[in-house]
Amino acid sequence: MIQTASVSALLQVALPNAARPAVVAVGILYFAVVLGISVWAARRTRTARDFFVAGKGIGLVALTVASVSVSVSGFAFIGGPGFIYAVGLGAMYIVLPAAVTNVMGAWVLAKRMRLLGEARALITIPDAIGARYRSRAAQGLSAVAILVGIVGYMATNALAMGVVINSIFGVGLGWGIWIGMGVTLAYSASGGILAGIYNDVFQGTLMAVASVLVFLFVLNFGGGLGEISRTILAHEPTFLGPWGKLTPLAALSFFFVFSMGSLGQPQAVHKYYMLRDPLQLKWYPLLKTLGLVLVLLLYFSVGVGVKAFVLSGRLAPLASPDQATPALLLNVTPIILAALVFSGVAAATMSAANSFINIGAAVVTHDLPVAFGRRVTNELRWGRTVTVLIAIAAAITAQRSGTMVAFLGIFGWGLFASTLVPALAVGLNWQGATRAGAMASIATGLIVTLGLETAAYWKAFTFPAGVTASAVAMVSSFLVFFIVSWLTRRTAPTQIDPDVRLVMEI
Amino acid sequence: MTEPPVSVPPASEDATRRAALVALFIGIAAIAAGYATAFSAGKTPAWAAWLLALGIPVALAAIMILGAARGRRGIGPLKIPFAFVALVLVIGFGAALALPATEGPLSTLWLGLPARAAIVIYGVGLLPIVVLPIAYALTFETQTLSAEDVERVRVLARENQAAIENGTREPMDNQRRG
């Protein structure tokens, strides 16, 4: 859910050197477990289906924890608390949608995606779009949109891994990038999504444990939430206003983009294919929501807690808001807790990178060939090859200009949201949606997102306060989808196969 | 041999889905209008935020109803949790916009937060968790997916597969157009 700002979260953060013996030891232990899981998974990956959607499926609990893990990037641990520290409770509008997004995804997408997997053995999101609209072109266009988003995410995640690993082991940013990407690549290429899922389970558990412990520590150290609030209210009352220091429009924009936009995030939606038994979806939203709440406790408590500690003089003023978490961990909490959180941040970035590598490989080896009416003969072999190429390309890009990498990472969430939500989420629930509407909507999302982000980034254009390119692109994409589908509504009935229609009617 | 393109008559969208689509469109249009005012010359009017505060809950509730509706059965008992959550979001955002900013050292705290913040954090951020996932689980078999539903899909999939293997139809990939 909060992958988006991993750029500002971890690119602009010069994390302090945390290379204490306990931190290094926990870091080494963490990497050892990741490699162990990878070896186990590699032995069980024999087909392209194993590689891309974990073969015969994953159990409920494992899939839920894995899904929580890929939904949260290092932003939840570093950039998010820093954002709260800077703007107050307005930053909470990024995570508040978690209360509805999981169950909304379950109602809107989970059942239909999972049943499409059952009916057609689909393995990707563009597969679902292609099947829904009987259209290779729609499949290809959505695949291109996903690929563009992944380019940005991969580069930023590679850089984020470098920053974290450098902080834990003190090896330098360049080596940090290659070590992080190398380990991620090892399990992505060998064990595919199976290794990814079980590493996500481990990583998600680690993140949840670290988050809960930090939350309890902050409350205890601050004398409870009431005492923390009193301290802040005495110095900066607007911090605890309902919008913090943001405008209401800006805060509500966050809520809109991160709630509705969640329906278009491939790293989360892709997981619906993988549940072993479709009937297990019953408890999926509840478990995932509870998991997310646990992982996000750190986001809230550190942001608010550190603000109070600095205002009361218990913690030195921060050099920048992004130092909120590192400052707390390295100056206040027991070192073992710091070690857990730093490993948790590494886990979050690696988990996200693995998921995007896998989805990117599927786009290149499966969706784009299908869009051109072809099939790759050995999808497993090519999947592994492309996985390696994507990882190397991401690592090389991450070594280049931080400014360019930051730009690439800015639009990921918004691009996925604006290109996929109408065509996929509405399209799978509305038989009147048309191929032309879907393609126009995907194209609109791509053009508006890239155009506005580019113009804003190069300062050719300034958004009014509270308006973001992601929000404008998603709204435009929705409106185009409705209008073009309505204009071409006569074609709708011929564009749904009987099995897809059954899935849409159930 | 390839079967001709499917030409099933348009299934008339049931009333619930039609209403949800209209509500979704209205919600998105309200949000678009809110952004459009921000682009207008001068200061963004205060009611622009109200358009989002109303449009977002409407759009979210509408898309959930669209996903949960099942033919003539509509959304059945789910209308209560959906209405509740839409109301919670409208009240939460509305209270944050409408109530005066009185936060200060002497503010009364609700579960550790000043009133307006507590309404947003506990109301918007936590109340839906208590209601929606539970409602989803409790109505799952009747409203979302039953073993019979899954079996229907599997039967159709087996029939399609058999037809492909017998050569009486091409794989779906090969039939796609456009």
XYZ file of C-alpha atoms in Angstrom:
684
model
C 0.000 0.000 0.000
C 2.680 2.469 0.749
C 5.313 1.569 -1.733
C 4.976 4.882 -3.428
C 7.102 7.100 -1.361
C 9.960 4.694 -0.944
C 11.764 7.212 -3.093
C 11.581 10.073 -0.697
C 11.740 7.571 2.101
C 14.997 5.948 1.373
C 16.602 7.925 -1.398
C 16.817 11.148 0.475
C 17.734 9.448 3.682
C 21.378 9.236 4.445
C 20.795 6.573 7.066
C 23.332 6.803 9.866
C 25.914 4.095 10.241
C 24.272 1.479 12.430
C 27.027 -1.099 12.144
C 27.096 -2.195 15.786
C 27.935 -5.863 16.495
C 24.341 -6.717 17.409
C 22.984 -5.035 14.289
C 25.490 -6.806 12.053
C 24.821 -10.157 13.749
C 21.062 -9.870 13.309
C 21.624 -8.695 9.724
C 23.771 -11.751 8.946
C 21.216 -14.035 10.574
C 18.495 -12.406 8.505
C 20.353 -12.984 5.229
C 21.132 -16.578 6.226
C 17.443 -17.339 6.757
C 16.561 -15.702 3.421
C 19.113 -17.835 1.602
C 17.956 -20.980 3.380
C 14.366 -20.411 2.317
C 15.552 -19.736 -1.234
C 17.399 -23.024 -1.512
C 14.323 -24.867 -0.236
C 12.041 -23.095 -2.717
C 14.352 -23.562 -5.693
C 14.039 -27.325 -5.304
C 10.270 -27.011 -5.645
C 10.181 -24.766 -8.724
C 9.855 -26.857 -11.851
C 7.436 -25.081 -14.193
C 6.599 -21.545 -15.316
C 3.407 -21.794 -13.271
C 5.474 -22.686 -10.192
C 7.733 -19.740 -10.991
C 5.093 -17.061 -11.544
C 2.098 -18.116 -9.384
C 3.525 -20.722 -7.020
C 2.136 -23.785 -8.780
C -0.786 -25.319 -6.978
C -1.104 -22.424 -4.627
C -0.269 -21.099 -1.219
C -2.137 -21.530 2.043
C -4.172 -18.735 3.588
C -1.863 -17.668 6.398
C 1.299 -17.734 4.305
C -0.322 -15.784 1.502
C -1.747 -13.221 3.907
C 1.562 -12.538 5.632
C 3.310 -12.406 2.256
C 0.745 -9.976 0.965
C 1.214 -7.715 3.987
C 4.941 -7.865 3.419
C 4.813 -6.729 -0.224
C 2.225 -4.067 0.579
C 4.626 -2.245 2.845
C 7.976 -0.937 1.731
C 10.756 0.630 3.755
C 8.617 3.766 3.681
C 6.548 2.416 6.569
C 9.668 2.240 8.721
C 11.728 5.259 7.677
C 10.049 7.751 5.366
C 6.566 7.426 6.841
C 7.475 8.249 10.448
C 9.617 11.060 9.056
C 6.641 12.346 7.099
C 4.485 12.371 10.245
C 7.286 14.115 12.119
C 7.308 16.797 9.405
C 3.607 17.372 8.729
C 1.770 15.831 11.675
C -1.318 13.660 11.470
C -1.995 14.650 7.841
C 0.564 11.982 6.958
C -1.782 9.362 8.416
C -4.071 9.695 5.376
C -1.585 7.526 3.490
C -2.187 4.583 5.837
C -5.753 5.149 7.056
C -7.185 3.573 3.877
C -5.806 0.231 5.094
C -9.036 -0.021 7.078
C -10.993 -0.528 3.851
C -8.569 -1.443 1.055
C -8.151 -5.127 1.813
C -11.801 -5.953 2.088
C -12.566 -3.694 -0.877
C -10.006 -5.637 -2.910
C -11.583 -8.874 -1.761
C -15.063 -7.870 -2.905
C -13.998 -6.197 -6.127
C -11.134 -8.350 -7.359
C -10.110 -11.346 -5.272
C -12.972 -13.690 -6.106
C -13.020 -12.887 -9.811
C -9.241 -13.023 -10.229
C -9.029 -16.309 -8.371
C -11.881 -17.821 -10.390
C -10.327 -16.588 -13.635
C -7.205 -18.447 -12.576
C -9.405 -21.495 -12.088
C -11.178 -21.125 -15.436
C -8.236 -20.197 -17.637
C -5.087 -20.913 -15.621
C -4.195 -17.247 -15.910
C -0.978 -16.142 -14.274
C -0.722 -12.359 -14.704
C -2.829 -9.228 -14.388
C -2.597 -8.381 -18.105
C -3.813 -11.967 -18.642
C -6.991 -11.061 -16.764
C -7.455 -7.868 -18.777
C -6.872 -9.743 -22.036
C -9.375 -12.430 -21.064
C -11.980 -9.923 -19.848
C -12.014 -7.905 -23.078
C -11.048 -10.693 -25.526
C -8.178 -8.481 -26.522
C -4.472 -9.041 -27.017
C -4.015 -5.314 -27.510
C -5.545 -4.537 -24.100
C -3.323 -7.208 -22.558
C -0.267 -5.741 -24.276
C -1.068 -2.163 -23.324
C -1.618 -3.045 -19.677
C 1.626 -5.030 -19.758
C 3.488 -1.972 -21.060
C 1.945 0.161 -18.291
C 3.054 -2.327 -15.648
C 6.530 -2.530 -17.130
C 6.921 1.257 -17.064
C 5.854 1.341 -13.406
C 8.206 -1.499 -12.537
C 11.218 0.239 -14.086
C 10.795 3.025 -11.567
C 10.048 0.819 -8.602
C 12.952 -1.511 -9.255
C 15.511 1.252 -9.493
C 14.294 2.909 -6.305
C 14.062 -0.370 -4.416
C 17.585 -1.268 -5.508
C 18.838 2.057 -4.221
C 16.823 1.689 -1.019
C 18.390 -1.713 -0.414
C 21.817 -0.186 -0.929
C 21.100 2.550 1.628
C 19.878 0.077 4.250
C 22.597 -2.516 3.758
C 25.225 0.188 3.850
C 23.747 1.383 7.120
C 23.768 -2.101 8.663
C 27.138 -3.355 7.436
C 28.968 -0.130 6.518
C 30.014 -1.504 3.126
C 29.332 1.601 1.030
C 26.283 2.413 -1.075
C 27.537 0.765 -4.284
C 28.278 -2.533 -2.588
C 25.070 -2.264 -0.637
C 23.096 -2.112 -3.876
C 24.885 -5.120 -5.387
C 24.668 -7.208 -2.194
C 20.982 -6.463 -1.715
C 20.118 -7.022 -5.341
C 22.346 -10.102 -5.492
C 20.570 -11.782 -2.589
C 17.161 -10.811 -3.925
C 18.149 -12.034 -7.353
C 19.391 -15.312 -5.952
C 16.017 -16.208 -4.561
C 13.975 -14.553 -7.300
C 15.748 -16.383 -10.106
C 16.064 -19.733 -8.405
C 12.810 -20.082 -6.552
C 10.625 -17.560 -8.357
C 7.483 -16.452 -6.565
C 7.579 -19.511 -4.275
C 10.851 -18.333 -2.771
C 9.444 -14.825 -2.775
C 6.308 -15.836 -0.906
C 8.047 -17.790 1.833
C 10.697 -15.126 2.199
C 7.841 -12.613 2.389
C 6.324 -14.674 5.200
C 9.576 -14.508 7.115
C 10.104 -10.852 6.262
C 6.513 -9.875 7.059
C 6.702 -11.604 10.435
C 9.948 -9.821 11.192
C 8.407 -6.476 10.220
C 5.328 -7.054 12.380
C 7.360 -8.123 15.415
C 9.704 -5.146 15.050
C 6.797 -2.744 14.589
C 4.856 -3.945 17.634
C 7.934 -3.882 19.870
C 8.823 -0.343 18.798
C 5.207 0.769 19.323
C 5.169 -0.617 22.864
C 8.571 0.848 23.591
C 7.562 4.336 22.411
C 4.346 4.317 24.445
C 6.230 3.167 27.510
C 9.071 5.646 27.034
C 6.647 8.517 26.440
C 4.352 7.698 29.347
C 1.415 6.727 27.156
C -0.242 8.307 24.133
C -2.007 10.909 26.292
C 1.254 12.178 27.723
C 2.849 12.252 24.266
C -0.106 14.243 22.939
C 0.022 16.693 25.852
C 3.675 17.416 25.126
C 2.972 18.070 21.450
C -0.161 20.136 22.107
C 1.824 22.402 24.409
C 4.252 23.292 21.614
C 2.640 22.586 18.206
C -1.132 22.069 18.431
C -1.603 22.009 14.648
C 0.543 18.839 14.530
C -2.323 16.932 16.161
C -5.061 18.607 14.128
C -6.984 16.271 11.843
C -4.998 17.399 8.775
C -1.721 18.106 10.553
C 0.126 20.768 8.594
C -1.367 19.649 5.274
C -4.355 21.264 3.613
C -7.580 19.245 3.806
C -7.446 18.822 0.021
C -3.933 17.354 0.184
C -4.790 14.951 2.998
C -7.982 13.788 1.286
C -6.045 13.359 -1.963
C -3.748 10.951 -0.171
C -6.763 9.029 1.083
C -8.262 8.825 -2.396
C -5.077 7.754 -4.178
C -4.136 5.182 -1.549
C -7.613 3.716 -1.171
C -8.979 3.488 -4.702
C -5.464 3.142 -6.108
C -4.872 -0.016 -4.075
C -7.067 -1.901 -6.539
C -4.452 -1.441 -9.248
C -1.271 -2.463 -7.454
C -0.004 -5.567 -9.247
C 2.190 -6.772 -6.397
C -0.924 -7.159 -4.228
C -3.547 -8.060 -6.841
C -1.306 -10.729 -8.393
C -1.431 -12.599 -5.096
C -5.121 -13.420 -5.567
C -4.160 -16.032 -8.161
C -2.036 -17.883 -5.657
C -4.478 -18.894 -2.947
C -4.696 -22.689 -2.942
C -8.418 -22.899 -2.278
C -10.706 -20.049 -3.445
C -12.965 -20.628 -0.442
C -10.138 -19.582 1.866
C -10.714 -16.034 0.682
C -13.266 -15.838 3.487
C -10.725 -14.827 6.122
C -8.154 -13.187 3.855
C -9.278 -9.538 4.278
C -9.564 -9.782 8.048
C -6.161 -11.399 8.486
C -4.455 -9.057 6.059
C -5.983 -5.955 7.617
C -4.909 -7.033 11.091
C -1.416 -7.786 9.785
C -1.162 -4.374 8.164
C -2.309 -2.645 11.324
C 0.468 -4.377 13.271
C 3.116 -3.424 10.718
C 1.894 0.177 10.603
C 2.001 0.695 14.386
C 5.610 1.811 14.022
C 4.652 4.380 11.367
C 2.323 6.179 13.763
C 4.120 5.713 17.054
C 7.588 6.749 15.905
C 6.328 9.766 13.975
C 4.305 11.098 16.894
C 6.592 9.817 19.647
C 9.812 11.274 18.277
C 8.082 14.624 17.786
C 7.191 14.652 21.482
C 10.647 13.479 22.572
C 12.344 16.228 20.547
C 9.925 18.905 21.764
C 10.487 17.851 25.376
C 14.259 17.772 24.972
C 14.605 14.029 25.544
C 15.983 13.634 22.016
C 18.230 16.066 20.146
C 16.607 17.963 17.255
C 16.743 15.973 14.019
C 18.924 16.938 11.069
C 15.998 16.040 8.810
C 12.550 14.489 9.353
C 13.674 11.200 7.777
C 16.046 10.713 10.695
C 13.124 10.128 13.078
C 13.342 6.330 13.095
C 17.152 6.026 13.010
C 17.492 8.663 15.752
C 15.059 6.823 18.002
C 16.617 3.422 17.349
C 20.237 4.416 17.758
C 19.803 6.772 20.707
C 16.890 5.519 22.755
C 15.824 1.923 22.127
C 17.800 -1.174 23.127
C 20.256 -2.059 20.368
C 18.624 -5.423 19.693
C 15.401 -3.625 18.818
C 17.332 -1.363 16.461
C 18.855 -4.460 14.882
C 15.424 -5.981 14.337
C 14.063 -2.818 12.740
C 17.033 -2.344 10.416
C 16.666 -5.946 9.270
C 12.937 -5.262 8.941
C 13.649 -2.353 6.613
C 15.973 -4.516 4.527
C 13.217 -7.135 4.481
C 10.643 -4.622 3.284
C 12.743 -3.397 0.380
C 13.828 -6.889 -0.676
C 10.303 -8.200 -0.494
C 9.058 -5.393 -2.729
C 11.947 -5.835 -5.166
C 11.346 -9.574 -5.460
C 7.698 -9.083 -6.173
C 8.337 -6.502 -8.874
C 11.094 -8.566 -10.476
C 8.722 -11.517 -10.735
C 5.891 -9.450 -12.188
C 8.271 -7.734 -14.630
C 9.625 -11.075 -15.794
C 6.099 -12.331 -16.377
C 5.285 -9.254 -18.435
C 8.333 -9.720 -20.657
C 8.187 -13.474 -21.101
C 4.432 -13.991 -21.072
C 2.229 -10.931 -21.624
C 4.125 -9.123 -24.352
C 4.592 -12.278 -26.475
C 0.886 -13.126 -26.033
C -0.001 -9.583 -27.102
C 1.799 -10.289 -30.364
C 0.131 -13.674 -30.737
C 3.189 -15.664 -29.768
C 4.243 -17.903 -26.918
C 7.705 -18.276 -25.446
C 8.594 -21.939 -25.702
C 10.231 -22.325 -22.310
C 8.681 -19.707 -20.027
C 10.493 -21.008 -16.937
C 13.958 -20.684 -18.490
C 13.176 -17.306 -19.989
C 11.514 -16.202 -16.773
C 14.736 -16.879 -14.886
C 16.830 -15.172 -17.561
C 14.690 -12.050 -17.610
C 14.671 -11.991 -13.807
C 18.458 -11.748 -13.864
C 18.413 -9.041 -16.532
C 15.823 -6.920 -14.707
C 17.764 -7.142 -11.452
C 21.058 -6.180 -13.086
C 19.423 -3.311 -14.973
C 17.835 -2.056 -11.755
C 21.134 -2.232 -9.866
C 22.974 -0.373 -12.621
C 20.273 2.288 -12.818
C 20.338 2.683 -9.045
C 24.092 3.416 -9.193
C 23.441 6.362 -11.478
C 22.152 9.791 -10.674
C 19.986 9.796 -7.568
C 17.895 12.533 -9.139
C 16.983 10.406 -12.108
C 16.236 7.410 -9.904
C 14.052 9.555 -7.694
C 12.109 10.686 -10.731
C 11.602 7.089 -11.884
C 10.239 6.070 -8.544
C 7.811 8.897 -8.034
C 5.092 7.735 -10.334
C 4.921 3.991 -9.628
C 1.837 3.808 -7.425
C -0.069 6.440 -9.379
C 0.774 4.852 -12.706
C -0.497 1.444 -11.623
C -3.608 3.022 -10.140
C -4.522 5.157 -13.119
C -3.837 2.498 -15.732
C -5.289 -0.562 -14.020
C -8.090 0.365 -11.619
C -10.843 1.241 -14.122
C -9.998 -1.429 -16.711
C -9.438 -4.212 -14.190
C -11.424 -3.442 -11.047
C -14.473 -1.876 -12.669
C -14.182 -3.907 -15.857
C -14.374 -7.241 -14.037
C -17.590 -6.111 -12.360
C -19.373 -4.307 -15.191
C -20.396 -6.173 -18.300
C -21.041 -2.887 -20.075
C -17.352 -1.963 -20.015
C -15.791 -2.196 -23.456
C -12.413 -2.985 -24.941
C -12.207 0.554 -26.333
C -13.043 1.986 -22.925
C -10.383 -0.135 -21.238
C -7.679 0.734 -23.752
C -8.525 4.434 -23.748
C -8.437 4.401 -19.955
C -5.077 2.622 -19.769
C -3.608 4.994 -22.372
C -5.002 8.004 -20.509
C -3.484 6.813 -17.244
C -0.081 6.341 -18.879
C -0.048 9.649 -20.743
C -1.456 11.818 -17.972
C 0.758 10.305 -15.265
C 3.969 10.472 -17.269
C 3.137 13.865 -18.783
C 2.221 15.563 -15.507
C 4.993 13.944 -13.472
C 7.574 14.888 -16.090
C 6.312 18.444 -16.320
C 6.220 18.795 -12.540
C 9.605 17.175 -12.036
C 11.322 19.469 -14.512
C 9.414 22.392 -13.003
C 7.580 23.166 -16.227
C 4.368 23.045 -14.244
C 3.350 23.504 -10.629
C 0.352 21.729 -9.161
C -2.066 23.718 -7.042
C -1.723 22.942 -3.343
C -3.160 19.559 -2.496
C -3.367 18.213 -6.039
C -1.152 15.380 -7.234
C -0.486 13.920 -10.680
C -1.565 10.489 -9.409
C -4.960 11.747 -8.340
C -5.577 13.735 -11.524
C -4.473 10.781 -13.668
C -6.708 8.331 -11.833
C -9.751 10.585 -12.053
C -9.090 11.213 -15.770
C -8.665 7.520 -16.427
C -11.964 6.722 -14.682
C -13.886 9.365 -16.595
C -12.419 8.288 -19.952
C -13.251 4.666 -19.145
C -16.885 5.472 -18.419
C -17.354 7.831 -21.350
C -15.686 5.656 -24.013
C -17.423 2.519 -22.728
C -20.737 4.329 -22.926
C -20.018 5.592 -26.441
C -19.041 2.087 -27.628
C -21.596 0.213 -25.508
C -23.024 -1.687 -28.506
C -19.816 -3.723 -28.737
C -19.842 -4.791 -25.074
C -21.848 -8.033 -25.346
C -19.509 -9.582 -27.940
C -16.435 -8.949 -25.843
C -17.046 -11.394 -23.025
C -16.453 -15.133 -23.326
C -18.936 -17.446 -21.581
C -16.492 -18.559 -18.904
C -15.487 -14.982 -18.135
C -19.146 -13.987 -18.044
C -19.812 -16.769 -15.540
C -16.964 -15.539 -13.366
C -18.359 -12.003 -13.541
C -21.854 -13.124 -12.611
C -20.930 -15.315 -9.659
C -12.035 -25.288 -35.802
C -12.907 -22.062 -34.117
C -16.239 -21.274 -32.609
C -17.757 -18.037 -33.826
C -17.385 -15.067 -31.535
C -19.726 -15.299 -28.632
C -22.820 -13.222 -29.131
C -24.734 -13.436 -25.934
C -27.391 -10.786 -25.614
C -26.412 -8.074 -23.202
C -27.201 -9.163 -19.707
C -29.164 -6.268 -18.387
C -27.242 -4.998 -15.429
C -29.291 -5.528 -12.321
C -30.609 -2.555 -10.422
C -28.008 -2.751 -7.649
C -25.074 -2.768 -10.021
C -26.592 -0.014 -12.109
C -27.064 2.147 -9.023
C -23.516 1.389 -7.895
C -22.134 2.397 -11.301
C -24.050 5.655 -11.244
C -22.855 6.342 -7.690
C -19.273 5.524 -8.669
C -19.460 7.915 -11.592
C -20.952 10.649 -9.401
C -18.314 10.097 -6.716
C -15.476 10.303 -9.236
C -17.072 13.340 -10.903
C -17.303 15.076 -7.505
C -13.627 14.377 -6.854
C -12.765 15.638 -10.340
C -14.755 18.807 -9.684
C -12.876 19.289 -6.411
C -9.559 19.124 -8.240
C -10.817 21.319 -11.049
C -11.592 24.120 -8.605
C -8.061 23.864 -7.280
C -6.789 24.668 -10.763
C -8.990 27.746 -11.006
C -7.402 31.131 -10.543
C -7.062 32.419 -7.014
C -7.313 30.535 -3.752
C -8.863 27.071 -3.742
C -12.390 27.439 -2.311
C -13.079 25.657 0.965
C -15.866 23.602 -0.581
C -13.362 21.860 -2.891
C -12.351 19.717 0.099
C -16.013 18.998 0.818
C -16.386 17.591 -2.691
C -13.611 15.112 -1.913
C -14.958 14.448 1.585
C -18.269 13.382 0.050
C -17.013 11.982 -3.266
C -14.460 9.590 -1.752
C -16.889 7.716 0.552
C -19.467 7.546 -2.237
C -16.921 6.193 -4.732
C -15.481 3.646 -2.288
C -18.873 2.387 -1.150
C -20.048 2.230 -4.772
C -17.141 0.143 -5.998
C -17.531 -2.234 -3.044
C -21.231 -2.629 -3.828
C -20.378 -3.185 -7.491
C -18.044 -5.997 -6.480
C -20.357 -7.532 -3.899
C -23.635 -7.411 -5.843
C -24.914 -10.788 -7.049
C -27.586 -10.603 -9.734
C -31.081 -10.075 -8.460
C -29.984 -10.810 -4.932
C -28.160 -7.488 -4.876
C -26.042 -7.027 -1.806
C -28.497 -8.493 0.706
C -27.491 -7.910 4.310
C -24.300 -6.162 3.234
C -26.244 -2.960 2.765
C -25.906 -2.325 6.501
C -22.102 -2.503 6.762
C -21.683 -0.602 3.499
C -23.988 2.175 4.681
C -22.247 2.211 8.052
C -18.779 2.579 6.562
C -19.852 5.234 4.059
C -21.426 7.127 6.932
C -18.362 6.763 9.132
C -16.158 8.184 6.372
C -18.520 11.085 5.635
C -18.918 11.913 9.325
C -15.186 11.542 9.971
C -14.097 13.772 7.109
C -17.026 16.139 7.694
C -16.253 16.532 11.390
C -12.607 17.206 10.626
C -13.647 19.918 8.167
C -16.504 21.427 10.108
C -15.460 21.366 13.755
C -13.469 24.353 14.974
C -9.741 23.934 15.568
C -9.529 23.935 19.338
C -6.471 21.784 19.830
C -4.319 23.108 22.633
C -2.614 22.147 25.901
C -5.964 21.993 27.699
C -7.799 19.933 25.092
C -9.777 16.976 26.313
C -8.178 13.818 24.993
C -10.112 10.859 23.611
C -8.046 7.716 23.936
C -4.967 9.897 23.978
C -5.819 12.214 21.076
C -7.646 15.540 20.746
C -11.234 15.233 19.561
C -10.903 15.904 15.835
C -7.811 13.728 15.509
C -9.490 10.935 17.474
C -12.513 11.036 15.164
C -10.254 10.615 12.140
C -7.768 8.085 13.531
C -10.206 5.879 15.447
C -13.293 6.537 13.346
C -11.996 6.539 9.789
C -8.924 4.407 10.502
C -10.223 1.745 12.863
C -14.032 1.467 12.857
C -14.250 0.033 9.315
C -11.834 -2.716 10.382
C -14.266 -3.836 13.039
C -17.153 -3.986 10.576
C -16.145 -4.710 6.981
C -13.861 -7.776 7.165
C -16.217 -9.390 9.672
C -19.215 -8.707 7.411
C -17.251 -10.160 4.494
C -16.488 -13.350 6.398
C -19.993 -13.770 7.849
C -21.689 -13.407 4.452
C -19.008 -15.171 2.426
C -20.898 -18.338 1.490
C -24.190 -16.609 0.725
C -22.945 -13.405 -0.801
C -19.473 -13.975 -2.182
C -18.483 -17.525 -3.017
C -19.797 -20.994 -2.293
C -18.405 -24.422 -3.107
C -21.114 -24.723 -5.803
C -19.894 -21.515 -7.455
C -16.364 -22.837 -7.614
C -17.579 -26.136 -9.009
C -19.558 -24.375 -11.762
C -16.419 -22.605 -12.911
C -14.392 -25.787 -12.757
C -16.960 -27.697 -14.805
C -16.943 -25.028 -17.490
C -13.140 -24.990 -17.466
C -13.046 -28.762 -17.917
C -15.513 -28.551 -20.810
C -13.449 -25.853 -22.492
C -10.287 -27.871 -22.016
C -11.900 -30.983 -23.433
C -13.148 -29.041 -26.464
C -9.672 -27.675 -27.063
C -8.108 -31.140 -26.778
C -10.738 -32.583 -29.149
C -9.980 -29.834 -31.618
C -13.529 -28.520 -31.599
C -12.362 -25.112 -30.466
C -9.135 -23.145 -30.316
C -7.502 -22.032 -27.104
C -8.931 -18.728 -25.899
C -5.661 -16.931 -26.664
C -6.046 -17.664 -30.349
C -9.586 -16.366 -30.452
C -8.797 -12.977 -29.082
C -9.254 -10.046 -31.344
C -8.297 -6.400 -31.205
